[in-house]
Structures are given as structure tokens and as C-alpha cells.
Tab-separated table of C-alpha atoms in Angstrom:
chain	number	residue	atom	x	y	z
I	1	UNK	CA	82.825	86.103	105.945
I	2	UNK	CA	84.260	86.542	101.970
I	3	UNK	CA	85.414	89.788	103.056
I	4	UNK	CA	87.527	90.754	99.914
I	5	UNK	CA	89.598	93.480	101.506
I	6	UNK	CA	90.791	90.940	104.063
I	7	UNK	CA	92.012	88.513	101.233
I	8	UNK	CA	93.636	91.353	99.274
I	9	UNK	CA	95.558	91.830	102.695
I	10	UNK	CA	96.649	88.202	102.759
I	11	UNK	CA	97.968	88.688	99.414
I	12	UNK	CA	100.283	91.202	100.018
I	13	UNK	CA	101.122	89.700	102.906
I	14	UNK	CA	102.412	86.651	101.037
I	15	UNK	CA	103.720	88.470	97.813
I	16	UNK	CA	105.731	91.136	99.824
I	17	UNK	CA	107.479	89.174	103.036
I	18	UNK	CA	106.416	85.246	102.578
I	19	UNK	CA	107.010	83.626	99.114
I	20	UNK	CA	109.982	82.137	98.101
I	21	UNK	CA	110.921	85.042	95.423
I	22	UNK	CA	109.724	88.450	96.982
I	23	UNK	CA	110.544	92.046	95.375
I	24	UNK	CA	114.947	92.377	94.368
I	25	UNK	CA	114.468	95.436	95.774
I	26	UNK	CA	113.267	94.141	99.785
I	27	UNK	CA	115.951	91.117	99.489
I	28	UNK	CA	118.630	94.172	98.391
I	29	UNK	CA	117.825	95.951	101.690
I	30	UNK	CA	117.681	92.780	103.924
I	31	UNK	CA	113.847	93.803	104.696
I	32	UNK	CA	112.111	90.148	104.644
I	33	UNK	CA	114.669	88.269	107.849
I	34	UNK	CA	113.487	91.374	109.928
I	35	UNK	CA	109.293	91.444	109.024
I	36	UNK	CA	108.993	87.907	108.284
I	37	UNK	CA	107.747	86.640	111.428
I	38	UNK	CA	105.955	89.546	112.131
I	39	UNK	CA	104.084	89.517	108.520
I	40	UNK	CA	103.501	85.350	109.150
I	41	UNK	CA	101.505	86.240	112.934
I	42	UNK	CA	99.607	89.032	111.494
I	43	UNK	CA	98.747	86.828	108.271
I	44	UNK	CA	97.853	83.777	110.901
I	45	UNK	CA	95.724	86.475	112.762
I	46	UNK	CA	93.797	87.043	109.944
I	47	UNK	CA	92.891	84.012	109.001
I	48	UNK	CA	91.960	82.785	112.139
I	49	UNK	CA	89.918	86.085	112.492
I	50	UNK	CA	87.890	85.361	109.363
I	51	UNK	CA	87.228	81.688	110.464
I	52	UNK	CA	85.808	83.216	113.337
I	53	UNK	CA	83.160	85.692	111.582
I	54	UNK	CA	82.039	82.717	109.703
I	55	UNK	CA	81.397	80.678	112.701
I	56	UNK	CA	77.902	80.803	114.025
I	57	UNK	CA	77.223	83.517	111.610
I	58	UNK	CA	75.019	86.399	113.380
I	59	UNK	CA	74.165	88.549	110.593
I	60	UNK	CA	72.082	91.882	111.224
I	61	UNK	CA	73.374	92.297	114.799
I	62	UNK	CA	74.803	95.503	114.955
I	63	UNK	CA	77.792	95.007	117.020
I	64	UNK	CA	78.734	92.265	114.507
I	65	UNK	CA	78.309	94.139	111.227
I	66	UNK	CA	80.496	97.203	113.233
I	67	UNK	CA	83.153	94.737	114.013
I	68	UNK	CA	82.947	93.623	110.283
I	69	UNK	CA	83.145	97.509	108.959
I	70	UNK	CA	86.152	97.842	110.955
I	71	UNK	CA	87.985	94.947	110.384
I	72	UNK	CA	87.495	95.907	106.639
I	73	UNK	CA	88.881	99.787	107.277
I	74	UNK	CA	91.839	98.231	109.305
I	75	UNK	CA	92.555	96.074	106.626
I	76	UNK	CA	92.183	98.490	103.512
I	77	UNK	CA	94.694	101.002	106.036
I	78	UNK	CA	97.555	98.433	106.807
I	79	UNK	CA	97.632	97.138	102.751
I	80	UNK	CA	97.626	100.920	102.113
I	81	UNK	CA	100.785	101.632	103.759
I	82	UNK	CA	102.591	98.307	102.859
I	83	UNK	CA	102.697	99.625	99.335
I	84	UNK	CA	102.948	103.048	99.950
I	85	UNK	CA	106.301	101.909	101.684
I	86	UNK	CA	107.027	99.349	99.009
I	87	UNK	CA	106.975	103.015	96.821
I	88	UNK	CA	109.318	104.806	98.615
I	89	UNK	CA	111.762	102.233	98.364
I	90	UNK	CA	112.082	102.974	95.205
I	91	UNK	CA	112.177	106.833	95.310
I	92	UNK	CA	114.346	106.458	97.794
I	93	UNK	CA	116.492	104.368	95.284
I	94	UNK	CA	116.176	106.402	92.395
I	95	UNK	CA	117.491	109.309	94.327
I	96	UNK	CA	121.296	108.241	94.789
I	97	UNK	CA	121.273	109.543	98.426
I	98	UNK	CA	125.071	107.537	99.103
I	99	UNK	CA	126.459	108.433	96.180
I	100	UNK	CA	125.672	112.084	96.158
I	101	UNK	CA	126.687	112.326	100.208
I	102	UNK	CA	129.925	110.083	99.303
I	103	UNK	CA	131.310	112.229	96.598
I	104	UNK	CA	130.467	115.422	98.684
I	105	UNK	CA	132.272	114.111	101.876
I	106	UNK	CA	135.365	113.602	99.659
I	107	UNK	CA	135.312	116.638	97.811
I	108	UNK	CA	135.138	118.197	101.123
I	109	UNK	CA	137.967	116.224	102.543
I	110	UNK	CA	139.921	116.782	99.560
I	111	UNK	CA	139.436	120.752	99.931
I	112	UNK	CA	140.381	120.608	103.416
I	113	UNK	CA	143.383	118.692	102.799
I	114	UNK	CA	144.556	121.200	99.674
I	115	UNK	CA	143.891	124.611	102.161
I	116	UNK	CA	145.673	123.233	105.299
I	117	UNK	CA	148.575	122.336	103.401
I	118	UNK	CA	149.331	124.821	100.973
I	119	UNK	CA	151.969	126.969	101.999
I	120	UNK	CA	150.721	130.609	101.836
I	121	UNK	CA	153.914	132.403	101.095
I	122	UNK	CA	152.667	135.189	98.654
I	123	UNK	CA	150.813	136.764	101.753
I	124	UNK	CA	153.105	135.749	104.296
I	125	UNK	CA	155.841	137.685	102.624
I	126	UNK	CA	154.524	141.183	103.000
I	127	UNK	CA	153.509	140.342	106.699
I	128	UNK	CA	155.937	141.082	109.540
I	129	UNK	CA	157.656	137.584	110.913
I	130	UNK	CA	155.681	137.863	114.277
I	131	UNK	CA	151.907	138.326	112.518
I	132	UNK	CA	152.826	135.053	110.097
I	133	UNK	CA	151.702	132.428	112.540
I	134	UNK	CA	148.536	134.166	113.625
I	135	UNK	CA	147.797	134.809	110.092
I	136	UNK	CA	148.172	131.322	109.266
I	137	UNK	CA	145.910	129.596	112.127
I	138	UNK	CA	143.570	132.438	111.112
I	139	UNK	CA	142.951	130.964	107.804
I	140	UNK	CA	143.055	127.494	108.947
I	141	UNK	CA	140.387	128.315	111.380
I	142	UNK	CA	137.902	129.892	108.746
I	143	UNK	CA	138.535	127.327	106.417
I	144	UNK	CA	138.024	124.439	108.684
I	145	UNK	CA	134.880	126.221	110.070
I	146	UNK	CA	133.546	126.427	106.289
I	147	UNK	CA	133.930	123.344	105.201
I	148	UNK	CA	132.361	121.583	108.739
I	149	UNK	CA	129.565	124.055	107.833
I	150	UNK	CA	129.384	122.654	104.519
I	151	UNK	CA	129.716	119.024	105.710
I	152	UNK	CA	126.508	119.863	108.148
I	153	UNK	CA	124.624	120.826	104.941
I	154	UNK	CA	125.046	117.694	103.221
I	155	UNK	CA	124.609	115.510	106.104
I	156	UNK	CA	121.639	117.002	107.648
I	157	UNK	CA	118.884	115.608	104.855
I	158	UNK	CA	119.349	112.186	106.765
I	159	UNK	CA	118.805	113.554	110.622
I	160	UNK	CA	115.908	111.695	111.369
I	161	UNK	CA	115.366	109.096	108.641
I	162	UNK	CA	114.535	105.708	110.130
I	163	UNK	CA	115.939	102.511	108.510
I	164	UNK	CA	113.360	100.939	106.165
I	165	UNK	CA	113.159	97.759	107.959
I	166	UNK	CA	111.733	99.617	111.184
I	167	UNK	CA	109.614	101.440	109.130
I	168	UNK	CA	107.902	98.456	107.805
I	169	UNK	CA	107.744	96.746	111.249
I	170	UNK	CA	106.037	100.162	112.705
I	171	UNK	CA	103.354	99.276	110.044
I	172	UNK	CA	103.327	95.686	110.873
I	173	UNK	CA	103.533	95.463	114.896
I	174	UNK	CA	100.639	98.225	115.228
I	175	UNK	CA	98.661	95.834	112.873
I	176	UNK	CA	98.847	93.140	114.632
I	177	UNK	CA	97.847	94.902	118.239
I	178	UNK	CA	94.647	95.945	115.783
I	179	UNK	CA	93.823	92.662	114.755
I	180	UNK	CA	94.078	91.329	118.362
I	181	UNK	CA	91.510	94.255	119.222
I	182	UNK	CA	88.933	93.208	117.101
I	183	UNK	CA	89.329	89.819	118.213
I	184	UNK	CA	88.459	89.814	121.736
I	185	UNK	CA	85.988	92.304	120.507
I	186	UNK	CA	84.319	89.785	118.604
I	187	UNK	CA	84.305	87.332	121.135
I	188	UNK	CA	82.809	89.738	123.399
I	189	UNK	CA	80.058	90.971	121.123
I	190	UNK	CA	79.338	86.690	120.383
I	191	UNK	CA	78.701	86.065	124.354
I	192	UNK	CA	77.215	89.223	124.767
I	193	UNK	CA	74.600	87.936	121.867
I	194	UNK	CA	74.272	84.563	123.314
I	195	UNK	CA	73.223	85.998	126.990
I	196	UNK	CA	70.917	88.426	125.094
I	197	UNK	CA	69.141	85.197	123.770
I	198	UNK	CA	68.576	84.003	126.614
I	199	UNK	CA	67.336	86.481	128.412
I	200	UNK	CA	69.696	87.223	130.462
I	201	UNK	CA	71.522	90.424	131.345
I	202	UNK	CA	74.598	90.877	129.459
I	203	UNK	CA	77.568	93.204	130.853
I	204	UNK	CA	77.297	95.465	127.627
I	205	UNK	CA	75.551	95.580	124.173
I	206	UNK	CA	77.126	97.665	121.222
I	207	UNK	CA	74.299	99.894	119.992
I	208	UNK	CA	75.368	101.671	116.913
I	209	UNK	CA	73.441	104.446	115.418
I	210	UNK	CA	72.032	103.687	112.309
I	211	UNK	CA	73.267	105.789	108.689
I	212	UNK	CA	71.058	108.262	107.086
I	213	UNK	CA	69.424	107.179	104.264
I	214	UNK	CA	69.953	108.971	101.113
I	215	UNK	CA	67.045	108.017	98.853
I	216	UNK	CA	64.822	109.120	95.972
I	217	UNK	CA	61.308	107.496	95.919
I	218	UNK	CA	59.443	107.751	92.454
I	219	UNK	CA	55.843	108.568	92.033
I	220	UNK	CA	53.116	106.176	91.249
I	221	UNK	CA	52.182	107.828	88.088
I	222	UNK	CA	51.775	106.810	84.626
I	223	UNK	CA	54.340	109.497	83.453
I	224	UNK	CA	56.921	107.632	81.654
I	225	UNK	CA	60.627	109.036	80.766
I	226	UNK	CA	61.293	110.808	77.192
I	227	UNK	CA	64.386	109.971	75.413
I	228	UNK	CA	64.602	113.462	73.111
I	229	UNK	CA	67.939	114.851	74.097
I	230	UNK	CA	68.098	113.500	78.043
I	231	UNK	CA	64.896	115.506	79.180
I	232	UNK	CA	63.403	113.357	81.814
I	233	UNK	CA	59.555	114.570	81.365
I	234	UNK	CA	58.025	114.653	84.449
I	235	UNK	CA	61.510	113.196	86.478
I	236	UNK	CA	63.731	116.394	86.479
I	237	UNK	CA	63.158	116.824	90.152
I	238	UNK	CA	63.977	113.483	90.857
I	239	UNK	CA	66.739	113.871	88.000
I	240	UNK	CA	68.591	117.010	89.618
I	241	UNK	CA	68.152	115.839	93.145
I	242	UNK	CA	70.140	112.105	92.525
I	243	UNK	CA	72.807	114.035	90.783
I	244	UNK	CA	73.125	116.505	93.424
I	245	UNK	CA	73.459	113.077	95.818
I	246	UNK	CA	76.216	111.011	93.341
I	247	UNK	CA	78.404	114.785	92.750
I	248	UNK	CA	77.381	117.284	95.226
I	249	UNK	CA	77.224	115.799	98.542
I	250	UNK	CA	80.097	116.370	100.617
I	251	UNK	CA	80.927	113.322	102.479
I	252	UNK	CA	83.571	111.645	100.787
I	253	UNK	CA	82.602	107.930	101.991
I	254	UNK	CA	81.098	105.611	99.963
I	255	UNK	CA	77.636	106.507	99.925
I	256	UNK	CA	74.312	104.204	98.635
I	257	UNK	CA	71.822	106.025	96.691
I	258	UNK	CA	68.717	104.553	96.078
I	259	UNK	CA	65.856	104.835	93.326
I	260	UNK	CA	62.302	103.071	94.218
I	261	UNK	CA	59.240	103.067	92.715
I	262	UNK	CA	56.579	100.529	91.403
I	263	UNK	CA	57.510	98.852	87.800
I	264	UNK	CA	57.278	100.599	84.974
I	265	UNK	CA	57.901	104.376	85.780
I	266	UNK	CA	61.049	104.565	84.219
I	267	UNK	CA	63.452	104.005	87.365
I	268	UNK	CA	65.830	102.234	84.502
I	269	UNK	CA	65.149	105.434	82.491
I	270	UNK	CA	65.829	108.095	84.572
I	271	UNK	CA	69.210	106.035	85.814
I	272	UNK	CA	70.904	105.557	82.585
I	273	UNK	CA	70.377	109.378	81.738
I	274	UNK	CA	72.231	110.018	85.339
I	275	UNK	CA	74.832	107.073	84.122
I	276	UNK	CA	75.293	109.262	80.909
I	277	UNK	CA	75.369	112.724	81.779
I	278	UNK	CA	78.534	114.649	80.725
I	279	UNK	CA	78.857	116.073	84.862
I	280	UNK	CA	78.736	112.201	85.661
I	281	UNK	CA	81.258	110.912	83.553
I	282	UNK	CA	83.862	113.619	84.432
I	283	UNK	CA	83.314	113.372	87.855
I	284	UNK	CA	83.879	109.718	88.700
I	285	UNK	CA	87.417	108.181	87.224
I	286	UNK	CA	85.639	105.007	86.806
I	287	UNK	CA	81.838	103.618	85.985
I	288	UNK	CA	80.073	100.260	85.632
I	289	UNK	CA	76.446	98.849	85.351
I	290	UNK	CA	74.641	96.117	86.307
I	291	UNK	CA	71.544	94.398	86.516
I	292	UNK	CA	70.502	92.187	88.925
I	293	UNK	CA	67.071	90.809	88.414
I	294	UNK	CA	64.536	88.757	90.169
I	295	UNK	CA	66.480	85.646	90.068
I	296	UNK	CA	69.895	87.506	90.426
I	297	UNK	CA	73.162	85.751	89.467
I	298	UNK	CA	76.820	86.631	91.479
I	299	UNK	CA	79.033	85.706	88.634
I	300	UNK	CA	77.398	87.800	85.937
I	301	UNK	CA	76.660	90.658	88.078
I	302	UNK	CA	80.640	90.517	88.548
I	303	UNK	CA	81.514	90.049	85.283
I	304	UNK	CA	79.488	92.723	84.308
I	305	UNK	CA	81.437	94.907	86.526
I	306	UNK	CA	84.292	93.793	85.201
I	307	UNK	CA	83.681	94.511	81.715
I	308	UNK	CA	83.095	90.509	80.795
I	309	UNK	CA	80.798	89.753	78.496
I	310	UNK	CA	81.233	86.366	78.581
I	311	UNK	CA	80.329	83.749	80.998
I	312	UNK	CA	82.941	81.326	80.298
I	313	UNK	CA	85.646	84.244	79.480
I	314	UNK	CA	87.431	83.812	83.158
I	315	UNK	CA	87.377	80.265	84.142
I	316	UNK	CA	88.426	81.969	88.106
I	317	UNK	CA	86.273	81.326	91.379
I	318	UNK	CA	83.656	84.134	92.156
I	319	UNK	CA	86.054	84.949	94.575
I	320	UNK	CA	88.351	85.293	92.657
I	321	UNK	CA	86.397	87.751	90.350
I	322	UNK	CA	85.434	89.665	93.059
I	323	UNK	CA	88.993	90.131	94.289
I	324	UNK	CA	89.508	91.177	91.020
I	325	UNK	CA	86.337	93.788	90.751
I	326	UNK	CA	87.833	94.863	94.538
I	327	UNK	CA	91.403	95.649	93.218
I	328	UNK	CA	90.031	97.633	90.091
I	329	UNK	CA	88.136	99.972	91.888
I	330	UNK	CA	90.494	100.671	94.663
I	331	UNK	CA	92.089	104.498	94.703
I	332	UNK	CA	89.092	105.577	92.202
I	333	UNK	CA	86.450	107.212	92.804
I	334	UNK	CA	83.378	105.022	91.072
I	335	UNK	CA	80.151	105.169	90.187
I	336	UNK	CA	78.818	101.314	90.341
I	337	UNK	CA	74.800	101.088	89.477
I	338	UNK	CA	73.087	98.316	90.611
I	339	UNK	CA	69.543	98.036	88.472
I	340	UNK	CA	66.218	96.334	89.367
I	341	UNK	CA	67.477	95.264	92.895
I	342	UNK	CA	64.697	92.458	94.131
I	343	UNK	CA	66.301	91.453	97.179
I	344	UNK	CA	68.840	92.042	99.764
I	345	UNK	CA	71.189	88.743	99.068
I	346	UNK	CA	71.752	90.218	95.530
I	347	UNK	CA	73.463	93.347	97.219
I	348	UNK	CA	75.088	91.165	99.572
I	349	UNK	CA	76.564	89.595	97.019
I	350	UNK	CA	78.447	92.644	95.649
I	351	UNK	CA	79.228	94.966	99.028
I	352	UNK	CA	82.729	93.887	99.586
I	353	UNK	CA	83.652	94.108	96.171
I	354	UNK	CA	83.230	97.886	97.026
I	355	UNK	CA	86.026	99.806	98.644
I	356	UNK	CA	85.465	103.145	100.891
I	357	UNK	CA	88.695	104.526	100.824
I	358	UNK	CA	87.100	108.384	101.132
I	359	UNK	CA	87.610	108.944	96.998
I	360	UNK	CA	83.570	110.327	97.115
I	361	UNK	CA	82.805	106.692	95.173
I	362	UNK	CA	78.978	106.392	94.857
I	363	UNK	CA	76.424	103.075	94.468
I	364	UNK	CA	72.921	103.708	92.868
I	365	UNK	CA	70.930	101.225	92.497
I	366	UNK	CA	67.084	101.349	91.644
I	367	UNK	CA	64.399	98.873	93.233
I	368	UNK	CA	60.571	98.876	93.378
I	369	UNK	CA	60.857	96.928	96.997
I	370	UNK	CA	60.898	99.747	100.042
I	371	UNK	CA	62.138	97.250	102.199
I	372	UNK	CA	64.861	96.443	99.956
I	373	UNK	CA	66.156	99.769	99.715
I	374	UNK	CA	65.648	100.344	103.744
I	375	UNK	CA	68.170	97.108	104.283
I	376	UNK	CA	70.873	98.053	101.936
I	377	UNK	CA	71.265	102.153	102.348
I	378	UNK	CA	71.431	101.060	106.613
């Protein structure tokens, strides 16, 4: 299974709590002794986890492609909240908490010492010899009692904090107990499948509902698309209702629309004036195109993505690329179109690249095979 998300996990993995140089800033706080062995199980546990989905592949069982889906939320949440961590480090550091609750706690003490201390003779004077002492331990009392009061002020931000060390191992040991999950899972669902095939009666079979299908079909007319000013003659009913799906709907999951119709209507057409339009391009933070053809090619459809125009201009692995394509459109909300889709392998090709981190990102993609679009928007 080239599930992307899971590799970007392993990454972090490595580049946070395994390599030989990791961030000043963890070393500084002595975070990498305590998480180590935890971050080298849960990285093991991945791998191993992987190997497994690519063994005996059983693609289009639904228990299998569930198990997939939430092996790929898991992983997107636990990178999440390694780096959101990794960022409060460094708010945390840029705040100066010691120093400020250092120089407070001795400008306290210093106070204190200066009150209890000085004699207090000017008042004492007027005062009758037998009211001087209970004046005195008076004062002392109301100063003492101000200054603890003013020592709970400056103390009390902390109440509660946890070390950062446990906080990273509360992301790490949960992970791990996930991981595990969707293991046995896994193997479960696999026997479960193997009984089915033989007609036998397994103990349970995952069912999952199916997705609605959010889709536009085109007519079969000869009505082509007009390019005077972005009126789509004959297609603004099919124009307003895809924009209303890509802006409008209210799920913010990644959601596949779909464009299908027989060559030649102006599926192409009517996209690229969607692509374009000014309530398009300030909506999504982040756009890209491209085509995939009858005989469609992995690397160029990912190096359109990426903004390559050249083959030959990144010498890296289509993995690598799509790691890349992955990372880039992570924490934005996109708009990726996929044009003149023939067949389902050329959208498996792409879907990991595509993160659903609940941003509202969007995939349109036009086809003129039903079947096609059926497969991919399920």
C-alpha cells in the first residue's frame, strides 16, 4: 500500500526522535532518551503494518479500503500533533517563563526581607509602649499575607502544566495502542475474507455504507461551450450547480466532484471556466490541473501538480514526488482537477497524494466513462 500519509509519518518519526542530529531545541529539554523507544515501536508498527496491506492485496473489499481510510486519518492525526508540540516548544521558549517567575520570587523575597526588618520607629513613637508590639506583628502579618498573595499570582500560570516529555509520550503511547487496533483489525477482516471465499460462514463481515455521490452528468447535445467573457452557452446550469458543489457545500471533507459526458461537449470547457472563476480562486488557498488521458502517466500527472514542467526537472522516485505533492497540499484547502479521466488506475494513482484534513479541499475531475466516475466518487 504507497500510502503517502503513512510515509510522511515515518519521516517525522525519524527526523524528530531517531536520527543522529534531531532538533537543539528536543536535545535542550532531554525529550529524545524519554520518546525514543516509544517513537522506534510505533515507527516498527508501521512498517510492519504497511507490509501487511500489501500482502495478498484485496482491493475493493470494503472492510479493507475502511481499514485503509483509517489507518490514513490515524496517521495524518498523530503527525499533526507531533508538530503541533514541536511548536509549542518554542512558544513556550520564547516566552521566558523561568526568568520572569525567578526575578519575581526574588523581588518578592527581597520586599519581604526590607518590611520585616525595618524598624518602624516614626509610628511607634506616638503609640503608647503597650500597643507597640501589637502594632508591629500587625504589620508583619499584612505584609507577609500580601506578598504570599502576590507569590500565588506569579506561581499559579504553571498549576497544571505537564512536563514536555510526558506530553509527547501521551501523543506517542495512544498511537501506538491505535496502530495495534488496526492491526488485529486487519487480520480479522483478511480471515474473515478468506472464509467468505470459501463459502463458509465467517464470525463477522464489515459492511460499510457506501458515500453519496456528488456528480454532474452532461447532456448528449451538440451545444458546445462559448468563450465570450466565461458565459457557458447552454452549461450555466451545470456551471452554477458544480460551483455550488466545490464552494457551497457544507461538509468540510474532501469531497470528489465529478463531470461526465460523451466527448466533445465541452466537459474541458465548462471546467477551466470553474478553474478560473474569481469565487474559485479566492476560495481555495491553493489550485492545480491535470490531465490524465487515455494512456495516463503517474509521473507527469504529479509533476503537473507540482508545478514541473519538466520531465527530467526532479530526478526523485514517484514516491518521492508524491510525498512531495502530499506535503504541499497539507493544511490548505485545494482545488486539484483531474481532466479526461479514462480509467480508475489513473485516479488510483493520485488519491493518497490527497489529504482530508477537514480544510473543505475539493477534487473535480471530468470523464466521459459512467463507470469511471461511479468507482472513484464511492
Amino acid at each position: 500500500m504507497a500510502c503517502v500519509v503513512v510515509l510522511s509519518l515515518m519521516r517525522t518519526l525519524e527526523l524528530e526522535f531517531l536520527q543522529p542530529l534531531p532538533r537543539p531545541i528536543l536535545q535542550q529539554k532531554e525529550l529524545i532518551p524519554c520518546n525514543k523507544d516509544l517513537a522506534q515501536s510505533l515507527l516498527n508498527k508501521l512498517g510492519s503494518l504497511m507490509e501487511q496491506f500489501d500482502e495478498n492485496r484485496m482491493d475493493g473489499v470494503e472492510a479493507i479500503k475502511y481499514l485503509e481510510t483509517k489507518l490514513r486519518d490515524v496517521a495524518s492525526r498523530i503527525e499533526d500533533e507531533i508538530e503541533l508540540q514541536v511548536l509549542h516548544l518554542y512558544e513556550e521558549e520564547e516566552e521566558e517563563v523561568e526568568n520572569t517567575i525567578f526575578g519575581g520570587i526574588f523581588d518578592i523575597f527581597d520586599r519581604f526581607v526590607d518590611h520585616t526588618f525595618q524598624p518602624q520607629e516614626e509610628e511607634e513613637e506616638e503609640m503608647p509602649q503597650g500597643e507597640k508590639s501589637t502594632y508591629h506583628c500587625q504589620s508583619l502579618h499584612q505584609t507577609s499575607t500580601h506578598h504570599c498573595q502576590r507569590l500565588h499570582q506569579i506561581l499559579h500560570p504553571l498549576r497544571g502544566k505537564s512536563h514536555p516529555c510526558l506530553k509527547f509520550r501521551r501523543i506517542l503511547h495512544p498511537a501506538v495502542q491505535d496502530i495495534d487496533a488496526i492491526t488485529q483489525e486487519l487480520a480479522k477482516a483478511k480471515e474473515d475474507y478468506q472464509l467468505f471465499k470459501h463459502h463458509l460462514q465467517p464470525a463477522s463481515i464489515h459492511v460499510l455504507p457506501i458515500p453519496t455521490h456528488q456528480g454532474i452528468t452532461m447532456p448528449d447535445s451538440s451545444h458546445t461551450a462559448s468563450h465570450t467573457k466565461g458565459i457557458m452557452v447552454g452549461k450555466q446550469d451545470e456551471f452554477e450547480s458544480i460551483k455550488e458543489m466545490l464552494i457551497q457545500h457544507p461538509s468540510k471533507q474532501l469531497q470528489i466532484v465529478s463531470i461526465k459526458g460523451m466527448g466533445g461537449i465541452g466537459k474541458t470547457t465548462l471546467a477551466k471556466k470553474i478553474y478560473e472563476h474569481p469565487s474559485i480562486t479566492s476560495h481555495f488557498d491553493k489550485r492545480a490541473w491535470t490531465v490524465a488521458s487515455q494512456h495516463h502517466s503517474q509521473r507527469q500527472m504529479l509533476l503537473d501538480l507540482l508545478g514541473s514542467k519538466d520531465n527530467n526537472a526532479d530526478s526523485g522516485s514517484n514516491e518521492d514526488l508524491a510525498l512531495r505533492l502530499y506535503q504541499s497540499l497539507k493544511h490548505q484547502r485545494y482545488l486539484v482537477v483531474m481532466d479526461d479521466v479514462w480509467s480508475a488506475e489513473a485516479w488510483d494513482a493520485l488519491k493518497t497524494c490527497f489529504p482530508n484534513d477537514g480544510y473543505g479541499s475539493r477534487v473535480l475531475l471530468t470523464t466521459r466513462i459512467g463507470e469511471v466516475a461511479n468507482h472513484i466518487c464511492t
